[in-house]
Structure formats: structure tokens, C-alpha cells
mmCIF file of C-alpha atoms in Angstrom:
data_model
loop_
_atom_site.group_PDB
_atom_site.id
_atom_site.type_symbol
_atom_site.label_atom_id
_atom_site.label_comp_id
_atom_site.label_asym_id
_atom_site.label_seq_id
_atom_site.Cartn_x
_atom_site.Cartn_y
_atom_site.Cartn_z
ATOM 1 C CA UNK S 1419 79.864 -5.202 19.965
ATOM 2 C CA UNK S 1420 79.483 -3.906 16.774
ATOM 3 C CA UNK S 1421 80.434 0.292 15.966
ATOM 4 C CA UNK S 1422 76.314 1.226 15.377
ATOM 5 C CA UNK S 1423 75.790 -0.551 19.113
ATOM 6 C CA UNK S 1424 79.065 0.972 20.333
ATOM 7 C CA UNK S 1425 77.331 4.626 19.172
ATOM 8 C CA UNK S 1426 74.125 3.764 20.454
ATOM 9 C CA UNK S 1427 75.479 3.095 24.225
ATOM 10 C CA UNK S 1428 77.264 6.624 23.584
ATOM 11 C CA UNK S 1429 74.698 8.276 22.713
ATOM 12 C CA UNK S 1430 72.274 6.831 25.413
ATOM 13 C CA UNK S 1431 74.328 6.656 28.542
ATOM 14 C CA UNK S 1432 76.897 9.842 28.181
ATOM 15 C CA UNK S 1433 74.842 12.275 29.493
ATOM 16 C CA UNK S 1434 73.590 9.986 32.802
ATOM 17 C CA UNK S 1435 77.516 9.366 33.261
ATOM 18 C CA UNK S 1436 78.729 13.155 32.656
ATOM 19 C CA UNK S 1437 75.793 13.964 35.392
ATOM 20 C CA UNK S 1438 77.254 11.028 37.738
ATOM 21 C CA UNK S 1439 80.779 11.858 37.053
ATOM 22 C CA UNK S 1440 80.475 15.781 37.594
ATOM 23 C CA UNK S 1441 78.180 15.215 41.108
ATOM 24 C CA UNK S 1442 80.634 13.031 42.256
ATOM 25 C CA UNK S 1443 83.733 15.469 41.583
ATOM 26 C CA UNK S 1444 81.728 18.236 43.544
ATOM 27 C CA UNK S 1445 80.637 16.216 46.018
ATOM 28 C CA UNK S 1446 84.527 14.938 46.780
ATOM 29 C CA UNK S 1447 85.859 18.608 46.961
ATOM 30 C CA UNK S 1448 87.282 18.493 43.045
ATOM 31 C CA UNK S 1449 86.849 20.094 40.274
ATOM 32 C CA UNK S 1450 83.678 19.020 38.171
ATOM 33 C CA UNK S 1451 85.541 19.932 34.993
ATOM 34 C CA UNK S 1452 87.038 17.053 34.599
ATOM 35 C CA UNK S 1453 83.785 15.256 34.322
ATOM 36 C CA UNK S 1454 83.942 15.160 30.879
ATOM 37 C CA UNK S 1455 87.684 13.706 29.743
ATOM 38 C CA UNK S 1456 86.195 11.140 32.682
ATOM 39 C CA UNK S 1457 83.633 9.779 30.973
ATOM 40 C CA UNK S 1458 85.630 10.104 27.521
ATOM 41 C CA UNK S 1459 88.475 7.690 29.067
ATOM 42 C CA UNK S 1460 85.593 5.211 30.357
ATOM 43 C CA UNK S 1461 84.076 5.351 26.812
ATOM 44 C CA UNK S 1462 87.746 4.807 25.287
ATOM 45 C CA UNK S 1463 87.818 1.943 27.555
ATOM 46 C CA UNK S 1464 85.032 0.559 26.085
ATOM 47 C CA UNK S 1465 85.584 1.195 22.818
ATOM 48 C CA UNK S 1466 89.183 -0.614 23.440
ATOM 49 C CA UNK S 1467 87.547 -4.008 24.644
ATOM 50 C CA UNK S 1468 84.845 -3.683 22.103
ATOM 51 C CA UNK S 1469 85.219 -7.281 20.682
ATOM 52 C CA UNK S 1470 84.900 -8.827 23.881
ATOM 53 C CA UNK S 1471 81.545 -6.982 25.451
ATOM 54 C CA UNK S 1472 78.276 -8.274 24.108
ATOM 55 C CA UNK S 1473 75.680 -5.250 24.283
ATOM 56 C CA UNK S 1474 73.341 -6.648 26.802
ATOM 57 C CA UNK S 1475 70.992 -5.231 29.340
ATOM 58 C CA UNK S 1476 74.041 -5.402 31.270
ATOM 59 C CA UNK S 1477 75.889 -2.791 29.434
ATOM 60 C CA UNK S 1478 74.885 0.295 31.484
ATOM 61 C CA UNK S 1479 75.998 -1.492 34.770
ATOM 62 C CA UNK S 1480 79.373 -1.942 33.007
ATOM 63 C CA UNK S 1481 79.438 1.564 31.823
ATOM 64 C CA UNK S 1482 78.919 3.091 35.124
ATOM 65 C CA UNK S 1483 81.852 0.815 37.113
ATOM 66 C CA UNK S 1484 84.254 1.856 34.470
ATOM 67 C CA UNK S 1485 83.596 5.333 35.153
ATOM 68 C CA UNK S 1486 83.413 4.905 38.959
ATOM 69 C CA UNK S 1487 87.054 3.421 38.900
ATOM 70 C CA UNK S 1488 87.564 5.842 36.710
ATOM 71 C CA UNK S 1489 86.580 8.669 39.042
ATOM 72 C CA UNK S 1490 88.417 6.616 41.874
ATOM 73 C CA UNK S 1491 91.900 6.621 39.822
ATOM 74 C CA UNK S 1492 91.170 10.564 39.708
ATOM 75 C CA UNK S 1493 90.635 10.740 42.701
ATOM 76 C CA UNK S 1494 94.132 9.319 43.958
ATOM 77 C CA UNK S 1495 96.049 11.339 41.353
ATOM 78 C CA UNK S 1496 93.896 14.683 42.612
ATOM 79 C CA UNK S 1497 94.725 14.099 46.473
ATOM 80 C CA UNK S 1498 98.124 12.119 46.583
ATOM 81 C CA UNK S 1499 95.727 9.006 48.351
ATOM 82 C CA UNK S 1500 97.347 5.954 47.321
ATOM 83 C CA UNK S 1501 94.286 3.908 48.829
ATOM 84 C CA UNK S 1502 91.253 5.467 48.011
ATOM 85 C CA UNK S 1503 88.560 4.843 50.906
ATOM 86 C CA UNK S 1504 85.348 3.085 48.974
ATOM 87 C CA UNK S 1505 82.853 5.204 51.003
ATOM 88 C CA UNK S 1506 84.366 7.920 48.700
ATOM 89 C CA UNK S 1507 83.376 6.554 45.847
ATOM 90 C CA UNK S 1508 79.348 6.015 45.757
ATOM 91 C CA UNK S 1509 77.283 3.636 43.643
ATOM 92 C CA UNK S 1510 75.645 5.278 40.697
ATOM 93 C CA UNK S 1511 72.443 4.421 42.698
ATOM 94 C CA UNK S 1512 73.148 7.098 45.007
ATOM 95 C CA UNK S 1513 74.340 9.389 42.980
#
């Protein structure tokens, strides 16, 4: 992936993912402030493993499970849950 594609996914998918990641948060009892630095570490990841993803159509799908285990990871640290339960932790479908 090259930096213009890299800013190009950023640019297209943030906002769906900040809406996904904050609705989520709320909808699990937790702050939806944390939305944000979510998505950013999700991005980050992204960004880190940049020379091995190939911007395909696929790219979004991989975007979104990032930030759900993302969210998940939060989720553990928030509540003390060492196993988060994946009912917790909707597809961005239903979100």
C-alpha cells in the first residue's frame, strides 16, 4: 500500500469507523470519548503493516475488524473482563 492509498482509506473510512466505534462504546455502558484514540490505534495498525496490505475492495472489511478488536481490547481493560463475550462486540453490519 502505497502513503497516497494509505491517505485515501483515511480519509474515506474514518468517519464510518469513529461513528461505529463511538455507538458501540455507548451502547456497552462506556465512555464514547474514546472513540477517537480507537480508531487512531486501528489506523496506526494499519499504517504499521502497510507493506503487506494490498488496497483492495477488501480494505474496508479489514479496517472495521481491526477496530472491532480494537474496541474488544477496550473493552477488557474498561471492565477488568479477561474474556470478552463476542455478543458484546457486534459486526459493523449491525452497528
Amino acid at each position: 500500500m502505497t502513503d497516497a492509498e494509505y491517505i485515501q482509506i483515511v480519509e474515506r473510512y474514518r468517519p464510518d469507523l469513529c461513528r461505529m466505534a463511538a455507538a458501540q462504546l455507548r451502547r456497552l455502558g462506556l465512555p464514547d470519548a474514546d472513540a477517537e484514540d480507537l480508531v487512531q490505534d486501528a489506523l496506526m495498525d494499519i499504517w504499521s503493516q502497510r507493506a503487506t496490505i494490498q488496497a483492495t475492495a477488501a480494505i474496508r472489511a479489514l479496517c472495521f475488524l481491526i477496530l472491532r478488536k480494537r474496541i474488544a481490547w477496550y473493552c477488557t481493560r474498561a471492565t477488568g473482563n479477561t474474556r470478552p463475550n463476542r455478543r458484546t462486540i457486534p459486526s459493523p453490519a449491525a452497528a
